[in-house]
mmCIF file of C-alpha atoms in Angstrom:
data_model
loop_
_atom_site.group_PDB
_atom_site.id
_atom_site.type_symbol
_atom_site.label_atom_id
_atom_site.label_comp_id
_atom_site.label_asym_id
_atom_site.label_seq_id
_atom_site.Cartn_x
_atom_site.Cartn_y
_atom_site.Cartn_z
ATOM 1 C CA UNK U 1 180.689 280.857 399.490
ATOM 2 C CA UNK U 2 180.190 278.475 402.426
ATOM 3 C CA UNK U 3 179.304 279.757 405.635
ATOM 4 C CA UNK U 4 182.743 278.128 407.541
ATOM 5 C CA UNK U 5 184.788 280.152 404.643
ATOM 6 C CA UNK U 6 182.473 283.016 405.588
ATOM 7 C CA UNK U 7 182.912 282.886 408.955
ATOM 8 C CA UNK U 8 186.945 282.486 408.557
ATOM 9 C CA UNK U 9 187.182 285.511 406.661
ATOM 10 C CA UNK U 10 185.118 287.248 408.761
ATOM 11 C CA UNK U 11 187.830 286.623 411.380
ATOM 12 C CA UNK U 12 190.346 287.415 409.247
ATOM 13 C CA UNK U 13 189.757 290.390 407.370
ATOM 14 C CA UNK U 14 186.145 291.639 408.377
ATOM 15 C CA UNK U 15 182.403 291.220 407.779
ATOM 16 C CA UNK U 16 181.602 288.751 405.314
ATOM 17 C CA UNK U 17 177.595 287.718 405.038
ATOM 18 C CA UNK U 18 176.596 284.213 405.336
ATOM 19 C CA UNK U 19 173.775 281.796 404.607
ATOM 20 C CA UNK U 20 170.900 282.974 407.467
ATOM 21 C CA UNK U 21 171.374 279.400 409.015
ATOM 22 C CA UNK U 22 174.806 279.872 409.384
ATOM 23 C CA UNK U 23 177.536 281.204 411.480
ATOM 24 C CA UNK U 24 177.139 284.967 410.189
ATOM 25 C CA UNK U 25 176.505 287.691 409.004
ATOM 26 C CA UNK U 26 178.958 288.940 412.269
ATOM 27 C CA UNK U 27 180.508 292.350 412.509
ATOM 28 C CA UNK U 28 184.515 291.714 411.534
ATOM 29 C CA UNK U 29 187.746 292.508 413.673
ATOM 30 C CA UNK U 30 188.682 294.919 411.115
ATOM 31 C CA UNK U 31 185.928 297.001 410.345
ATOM 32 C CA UNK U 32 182.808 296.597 412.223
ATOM 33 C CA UNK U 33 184.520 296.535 415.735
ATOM 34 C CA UNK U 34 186.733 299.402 415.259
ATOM 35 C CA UNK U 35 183.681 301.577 414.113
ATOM 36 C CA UNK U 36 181.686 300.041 416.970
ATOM 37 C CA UNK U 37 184.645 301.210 419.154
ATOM 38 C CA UNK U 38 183.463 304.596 418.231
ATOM 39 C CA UNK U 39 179.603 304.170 417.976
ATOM 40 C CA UNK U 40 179.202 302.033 421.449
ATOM 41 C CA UNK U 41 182.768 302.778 423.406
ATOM 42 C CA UNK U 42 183.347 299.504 424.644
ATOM 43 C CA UNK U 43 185.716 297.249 422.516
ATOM 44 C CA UNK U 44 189.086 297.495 422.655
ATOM 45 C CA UNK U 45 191.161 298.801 420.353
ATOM 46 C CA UNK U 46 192.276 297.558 417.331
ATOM 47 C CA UNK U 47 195.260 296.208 416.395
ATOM 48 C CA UNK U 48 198.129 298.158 415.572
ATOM 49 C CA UNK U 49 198.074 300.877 412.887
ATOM 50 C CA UNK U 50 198.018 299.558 410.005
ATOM 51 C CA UNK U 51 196.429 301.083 407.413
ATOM 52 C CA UNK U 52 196.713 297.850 404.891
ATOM 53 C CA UNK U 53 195.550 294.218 405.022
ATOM 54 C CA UNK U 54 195.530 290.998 402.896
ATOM 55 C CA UNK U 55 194.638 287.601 403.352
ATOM 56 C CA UNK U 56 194.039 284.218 401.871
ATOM 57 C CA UNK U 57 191.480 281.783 403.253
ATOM 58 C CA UNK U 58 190.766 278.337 402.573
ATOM 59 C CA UNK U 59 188.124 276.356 403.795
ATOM 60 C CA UNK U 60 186.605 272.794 403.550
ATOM 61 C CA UNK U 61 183.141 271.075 404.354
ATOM 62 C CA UNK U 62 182.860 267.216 404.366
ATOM 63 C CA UNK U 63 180.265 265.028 404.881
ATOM 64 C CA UNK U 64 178.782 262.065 407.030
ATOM 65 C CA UNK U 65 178.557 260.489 403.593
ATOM 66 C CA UNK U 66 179.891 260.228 400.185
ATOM 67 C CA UNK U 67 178.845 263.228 398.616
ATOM 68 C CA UNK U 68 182.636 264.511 397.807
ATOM 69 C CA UNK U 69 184.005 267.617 400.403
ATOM 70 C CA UNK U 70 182.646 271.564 399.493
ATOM 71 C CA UNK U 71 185.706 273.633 399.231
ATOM 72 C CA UNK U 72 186.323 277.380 398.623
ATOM 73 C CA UNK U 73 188.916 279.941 398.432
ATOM 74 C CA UNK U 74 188.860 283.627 398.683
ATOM 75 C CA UNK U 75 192.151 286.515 398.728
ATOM 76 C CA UNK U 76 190.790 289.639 400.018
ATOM 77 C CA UNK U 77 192.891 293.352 400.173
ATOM 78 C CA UNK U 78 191.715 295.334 402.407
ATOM 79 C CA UNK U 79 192.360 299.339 403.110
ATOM 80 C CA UNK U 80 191.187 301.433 406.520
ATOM 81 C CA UNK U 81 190.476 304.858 405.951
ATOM 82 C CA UNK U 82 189.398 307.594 408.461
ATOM 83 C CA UNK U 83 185.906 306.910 408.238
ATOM 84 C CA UNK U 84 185.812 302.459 407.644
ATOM 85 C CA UNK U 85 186.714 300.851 405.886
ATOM 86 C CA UNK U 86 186.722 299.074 401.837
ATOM 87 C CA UNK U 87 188.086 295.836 400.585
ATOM 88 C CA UNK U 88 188.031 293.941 397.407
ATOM 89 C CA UNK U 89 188.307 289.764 396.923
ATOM 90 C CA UNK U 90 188.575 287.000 394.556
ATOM 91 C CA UNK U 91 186.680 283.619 395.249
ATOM 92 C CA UNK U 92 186.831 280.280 394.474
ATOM 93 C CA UNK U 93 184.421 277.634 395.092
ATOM 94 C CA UNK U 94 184.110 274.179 394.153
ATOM 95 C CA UNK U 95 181.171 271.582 394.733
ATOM 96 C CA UNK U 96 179.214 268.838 392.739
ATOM 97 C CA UNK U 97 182.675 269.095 390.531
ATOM 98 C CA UNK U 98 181.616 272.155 389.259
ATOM 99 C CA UNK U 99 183.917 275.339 389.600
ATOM 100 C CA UNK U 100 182.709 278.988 390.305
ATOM 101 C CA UNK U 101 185.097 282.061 390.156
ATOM 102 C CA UNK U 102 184.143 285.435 391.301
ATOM 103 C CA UNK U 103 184.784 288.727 393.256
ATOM 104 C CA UNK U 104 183.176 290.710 395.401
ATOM 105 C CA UNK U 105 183.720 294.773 397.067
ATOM 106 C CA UNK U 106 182.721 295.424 401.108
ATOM 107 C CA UNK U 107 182.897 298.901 402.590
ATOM 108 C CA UNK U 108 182.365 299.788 405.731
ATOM 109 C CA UNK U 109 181.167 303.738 406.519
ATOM 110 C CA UNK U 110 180.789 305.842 409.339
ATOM 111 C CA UNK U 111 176.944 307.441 408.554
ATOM 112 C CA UNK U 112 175.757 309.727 411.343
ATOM 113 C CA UNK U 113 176.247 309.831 415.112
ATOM 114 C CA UNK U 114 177.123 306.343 416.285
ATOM 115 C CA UNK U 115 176.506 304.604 413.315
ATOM 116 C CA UNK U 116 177.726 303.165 410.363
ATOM 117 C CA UNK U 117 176.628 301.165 407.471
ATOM 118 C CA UNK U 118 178.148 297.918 404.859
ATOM 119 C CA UNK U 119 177.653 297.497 401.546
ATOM 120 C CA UNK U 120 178.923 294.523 400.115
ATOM 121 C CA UNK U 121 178.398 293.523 396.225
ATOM 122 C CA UNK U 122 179.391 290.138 395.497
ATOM 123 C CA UNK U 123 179.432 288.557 391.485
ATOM 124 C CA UNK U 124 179.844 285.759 389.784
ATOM 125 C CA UNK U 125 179.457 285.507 385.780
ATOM 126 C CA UNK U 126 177.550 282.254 384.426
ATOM 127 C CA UNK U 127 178.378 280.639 388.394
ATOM 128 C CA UNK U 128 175.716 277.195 389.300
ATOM 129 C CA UNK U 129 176.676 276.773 392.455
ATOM 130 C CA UNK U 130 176.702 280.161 394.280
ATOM 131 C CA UNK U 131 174.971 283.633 394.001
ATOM 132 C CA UNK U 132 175.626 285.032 390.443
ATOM 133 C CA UNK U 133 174.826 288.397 392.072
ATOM 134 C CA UNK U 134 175.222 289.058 396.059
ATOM 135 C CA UNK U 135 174.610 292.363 397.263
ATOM 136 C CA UNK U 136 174.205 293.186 401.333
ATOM 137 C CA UNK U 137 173.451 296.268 403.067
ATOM 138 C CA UNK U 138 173.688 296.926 406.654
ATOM 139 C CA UNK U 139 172.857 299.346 408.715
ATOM 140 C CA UNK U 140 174.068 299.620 412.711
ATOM 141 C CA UNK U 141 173.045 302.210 415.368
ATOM 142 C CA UNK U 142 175.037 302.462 418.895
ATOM 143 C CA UNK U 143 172.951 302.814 421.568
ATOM 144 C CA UNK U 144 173.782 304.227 425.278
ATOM 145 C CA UNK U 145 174.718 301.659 427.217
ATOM 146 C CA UNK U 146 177.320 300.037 425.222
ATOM 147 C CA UNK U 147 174.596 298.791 422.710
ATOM 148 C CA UNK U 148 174.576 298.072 419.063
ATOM 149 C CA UNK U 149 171.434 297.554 416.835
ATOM 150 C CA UNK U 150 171.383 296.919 413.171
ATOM 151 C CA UNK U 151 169.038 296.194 410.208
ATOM 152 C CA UNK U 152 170.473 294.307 406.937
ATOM 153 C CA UNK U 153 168.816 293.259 403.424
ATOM 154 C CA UNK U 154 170.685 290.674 401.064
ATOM 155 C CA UNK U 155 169.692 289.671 397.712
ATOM 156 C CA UNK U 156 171.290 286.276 396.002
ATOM 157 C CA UNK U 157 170.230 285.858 392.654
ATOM 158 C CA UNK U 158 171.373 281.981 391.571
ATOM 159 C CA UNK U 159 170.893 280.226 388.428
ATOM 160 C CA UNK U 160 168.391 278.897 389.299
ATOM 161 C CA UNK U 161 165.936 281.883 391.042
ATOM 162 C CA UNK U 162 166.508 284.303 393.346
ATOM 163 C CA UNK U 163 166.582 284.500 397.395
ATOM 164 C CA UNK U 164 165.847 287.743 399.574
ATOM 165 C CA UNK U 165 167.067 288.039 403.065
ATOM 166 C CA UNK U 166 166.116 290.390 405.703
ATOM 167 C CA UNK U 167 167.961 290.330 409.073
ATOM 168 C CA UNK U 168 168.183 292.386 412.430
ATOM 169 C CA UNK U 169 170.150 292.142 415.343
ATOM 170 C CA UNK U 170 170.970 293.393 418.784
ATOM 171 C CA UNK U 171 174.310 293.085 420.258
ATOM 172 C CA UNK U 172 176.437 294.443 423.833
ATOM 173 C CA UNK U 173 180.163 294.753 424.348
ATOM 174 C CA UNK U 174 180.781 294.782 427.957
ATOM 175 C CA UNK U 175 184.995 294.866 428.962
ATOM 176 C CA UNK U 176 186.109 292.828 426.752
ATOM 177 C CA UNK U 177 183.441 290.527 425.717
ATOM 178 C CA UNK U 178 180.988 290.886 422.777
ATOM 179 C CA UNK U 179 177.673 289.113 422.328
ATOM 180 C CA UNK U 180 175.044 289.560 419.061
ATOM 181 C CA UNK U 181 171.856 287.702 418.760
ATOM 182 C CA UNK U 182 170.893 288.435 414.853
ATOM 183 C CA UNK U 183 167.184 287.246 413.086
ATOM 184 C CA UNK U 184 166.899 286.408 409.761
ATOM 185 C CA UNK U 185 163.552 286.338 407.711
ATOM 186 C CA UNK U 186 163.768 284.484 404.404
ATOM 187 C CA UNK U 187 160.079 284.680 402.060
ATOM 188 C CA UNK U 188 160.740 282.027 399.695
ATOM 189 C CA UNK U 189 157.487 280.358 397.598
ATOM 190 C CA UNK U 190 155.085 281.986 399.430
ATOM 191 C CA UNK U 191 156.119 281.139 403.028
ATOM 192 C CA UNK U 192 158.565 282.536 405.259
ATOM 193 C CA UNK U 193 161.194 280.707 406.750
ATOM 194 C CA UNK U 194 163.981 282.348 409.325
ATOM 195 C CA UNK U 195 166.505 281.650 411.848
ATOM 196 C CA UNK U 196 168.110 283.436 414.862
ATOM 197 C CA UNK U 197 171.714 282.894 415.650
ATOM 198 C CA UNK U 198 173.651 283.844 418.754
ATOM 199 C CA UNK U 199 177.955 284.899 418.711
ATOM 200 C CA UNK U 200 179.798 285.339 422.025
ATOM 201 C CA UNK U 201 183.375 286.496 421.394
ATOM 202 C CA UNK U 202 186.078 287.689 424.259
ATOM 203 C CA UNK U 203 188.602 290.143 423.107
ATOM 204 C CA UNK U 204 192.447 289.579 424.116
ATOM 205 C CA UNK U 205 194.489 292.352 424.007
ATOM 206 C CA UNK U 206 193.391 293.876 420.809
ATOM 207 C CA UNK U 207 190.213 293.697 418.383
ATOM 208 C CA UNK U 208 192.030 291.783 416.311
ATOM 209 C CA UNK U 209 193.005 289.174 418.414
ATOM 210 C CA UNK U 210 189.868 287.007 420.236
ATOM 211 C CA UNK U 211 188.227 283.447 420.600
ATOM 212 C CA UNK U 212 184.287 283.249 419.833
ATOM 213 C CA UNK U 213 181.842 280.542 419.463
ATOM 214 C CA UNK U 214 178.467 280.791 417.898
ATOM 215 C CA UNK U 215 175.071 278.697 417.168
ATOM 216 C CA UNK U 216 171.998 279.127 415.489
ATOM 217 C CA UNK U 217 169.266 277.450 414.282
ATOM 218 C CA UNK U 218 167.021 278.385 411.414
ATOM 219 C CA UNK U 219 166.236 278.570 407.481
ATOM 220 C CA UNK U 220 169.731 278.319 405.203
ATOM 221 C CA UNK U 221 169.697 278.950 401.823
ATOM 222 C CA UNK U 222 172.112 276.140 400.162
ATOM 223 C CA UNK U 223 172.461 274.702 396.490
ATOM 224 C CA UNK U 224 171.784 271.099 396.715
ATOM 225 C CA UNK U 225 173.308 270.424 392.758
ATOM 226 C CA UNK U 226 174.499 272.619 390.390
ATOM 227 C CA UNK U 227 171.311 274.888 389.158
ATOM 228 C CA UNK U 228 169.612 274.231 392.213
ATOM 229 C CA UNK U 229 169.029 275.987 395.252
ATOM 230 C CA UNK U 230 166.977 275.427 398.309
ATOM 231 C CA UNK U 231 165.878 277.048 401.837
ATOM 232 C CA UNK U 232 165.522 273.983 404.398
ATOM 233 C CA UNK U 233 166.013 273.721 408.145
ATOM 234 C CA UNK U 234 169.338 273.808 409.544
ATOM 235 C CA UNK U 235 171.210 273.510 412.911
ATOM 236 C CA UNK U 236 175.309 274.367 413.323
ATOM 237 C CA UNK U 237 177.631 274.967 415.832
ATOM 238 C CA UNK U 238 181.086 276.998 415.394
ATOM 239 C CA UNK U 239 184.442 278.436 417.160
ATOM 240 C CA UNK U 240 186.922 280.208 415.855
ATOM 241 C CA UNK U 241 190.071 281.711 417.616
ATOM 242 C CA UNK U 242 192.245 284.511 415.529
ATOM 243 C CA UNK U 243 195.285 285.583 416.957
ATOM 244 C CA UNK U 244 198.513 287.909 415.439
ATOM 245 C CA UNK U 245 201.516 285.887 415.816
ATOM 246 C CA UNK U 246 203.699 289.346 414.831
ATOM 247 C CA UNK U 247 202.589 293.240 414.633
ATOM 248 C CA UNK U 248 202.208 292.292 411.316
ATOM 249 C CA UNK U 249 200.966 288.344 410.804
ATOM 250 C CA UNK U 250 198.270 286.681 412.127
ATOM 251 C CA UNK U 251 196.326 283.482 411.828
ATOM 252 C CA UNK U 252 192.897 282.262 411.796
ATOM 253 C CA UNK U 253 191.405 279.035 412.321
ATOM 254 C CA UNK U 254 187.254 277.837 412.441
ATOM 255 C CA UNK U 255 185.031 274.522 412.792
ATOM 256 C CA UNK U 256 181.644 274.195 412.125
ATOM 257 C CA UNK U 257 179.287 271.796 412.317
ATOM 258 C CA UNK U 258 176.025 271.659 410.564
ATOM 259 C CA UNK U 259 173.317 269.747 410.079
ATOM 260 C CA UNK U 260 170.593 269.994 407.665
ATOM 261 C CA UNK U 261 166.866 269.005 406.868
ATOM 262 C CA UNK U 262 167.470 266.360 403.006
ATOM 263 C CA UNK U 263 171.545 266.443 403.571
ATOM 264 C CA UNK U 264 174.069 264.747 405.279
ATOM 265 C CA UNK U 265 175.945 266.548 408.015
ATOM 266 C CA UNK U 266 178.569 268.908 407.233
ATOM 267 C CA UNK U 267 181.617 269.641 409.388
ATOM 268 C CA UNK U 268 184.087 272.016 408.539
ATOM 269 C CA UNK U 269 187.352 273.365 408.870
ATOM 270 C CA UNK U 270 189.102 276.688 407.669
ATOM 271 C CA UNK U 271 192.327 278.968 408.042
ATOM 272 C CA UNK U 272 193.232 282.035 407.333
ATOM 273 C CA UNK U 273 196.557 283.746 406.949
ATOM 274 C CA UNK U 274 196.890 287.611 407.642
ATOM 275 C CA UNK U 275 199.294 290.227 406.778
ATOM 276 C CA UNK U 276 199.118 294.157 407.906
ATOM 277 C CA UNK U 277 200.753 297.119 407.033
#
């Protein structure tokens, strides 16, 4: 998955991880920030009651170049229960004409006082250009004050090797605004690359209505060709604004831009389309 579509879903339907370079790993409307209303007592409300959500997400990455555009897919269901949260999607993703299908399961838990964790198991049979396995887990700790602090590991295993990702993060809601900064260490051939990456949303009436924009610099893990995956320097930029049109629909869209050490430029668009219940 890209990190623009990862970053779109993550606005529309909750947490989905992202490349350490990129705009994410960020706590989602759905999940994450109600259990952080909870844990730290100062976002708003979410949306609604709905118990149910879908969506479908589509986003694109072109280039400052020929190389042809990255594009991906995903349809994610989503149910809230009384303690988080668990979900289940399909993806799509196409680059270097090759196609790679997959799903993936996220759950969000409440653990002990203030806290709660995500698990998130992502596959992909026989895929080239994206993790064949993806599997996340994060834990997050409220802390007086309105704080949040969290620890995460991820593990993508590719076709061609394997890529382990350890993160932290520390992050304040104060009224309705929420800022994270999150670091991201990435051993990879026996040096260690990173990155550190800063969000700063503001809530409207709801947590599942806000505008945020984000930037990082850092180590991403990207596949440069189908069997081949690398950890080089990157830069991006992103916004995103989500908003519910209805009690029931709501709409998401996100830009990125991203540039990277051996690659042209990337810049990105992606929407999402929401439905609750």
């Amino acid at each position: 998955m890209t990190p623009l579509l990862a970053l779109a879903l993550a606005a529309a339907a909750g947490p989905v991880a992202a490349c350490p370079g990129g705009p994410g790993p960020w706590p989602g409307p759905r999940a994450a920030d109600t259990v952080a209303a909870d844990t730290a007592g100062a976002a708003p409300d979410t949306g609604a009651r709905a118990s149910w959500r879908a969506s479908l997400a589509y986003g694109f990455e072109d280039f400052t170049s020929s190389w042809a555009t990255w594009q991906a897919w995903d349809a994610r269901l989503e149910r809230k229960t009384a303690s988080g949260s668990v979900a289940a999607e399909a993806l799509a993703t196409t680059r270097f004409g090759v196609w790679d299908r997959g799903g993936a399961l996220d759950t969000y838990h409440l653990l002990w006082r203030r806290a709660y964790g995500n698990l998130r198991l992502g596959v992909a049979p026989g895929a080239q250009v994206t993790p064949r396995f993806d599997l996340t887990a994060e834990v997050y700790q409220g802390l007086p004050g309105a704080w949040e602090v969290s620890a995460s590991y991820r593990r993508m295993s590719y076709a061609a090797g394997g890529v382990n990702l350890w993160g932290a993060s520390l992050a304040k809601y104060a009224g309705n605004w929420y800022v994270i900064a999150r670091l991201t260490a990435v051993p990879q051939a026996g040096r260690l690359g990173g990155g550190v990456s800063l969000l700063a949303r503001r809530y409207f009436a709801t947590a599942d209505d806000y505008v945020d924009l984000s930037a990082g610099t850092g180590s991403e893990v990207v596949t440069l060709a189908a069997d081949s995956v690398a950890v080089d320097r990157s830069q991006f930029v992103a916004a995103r604004l989500q908003r519910f049109l209805t009690a029931r629909m709501g709409v998401s869209v996100s830009a990125t831009y991203n540039t990277q050490q051996g690659i042209p430029t990337r810049r990105g668009l992606a929407v999402a389309a929401m439905y609750r219940w």
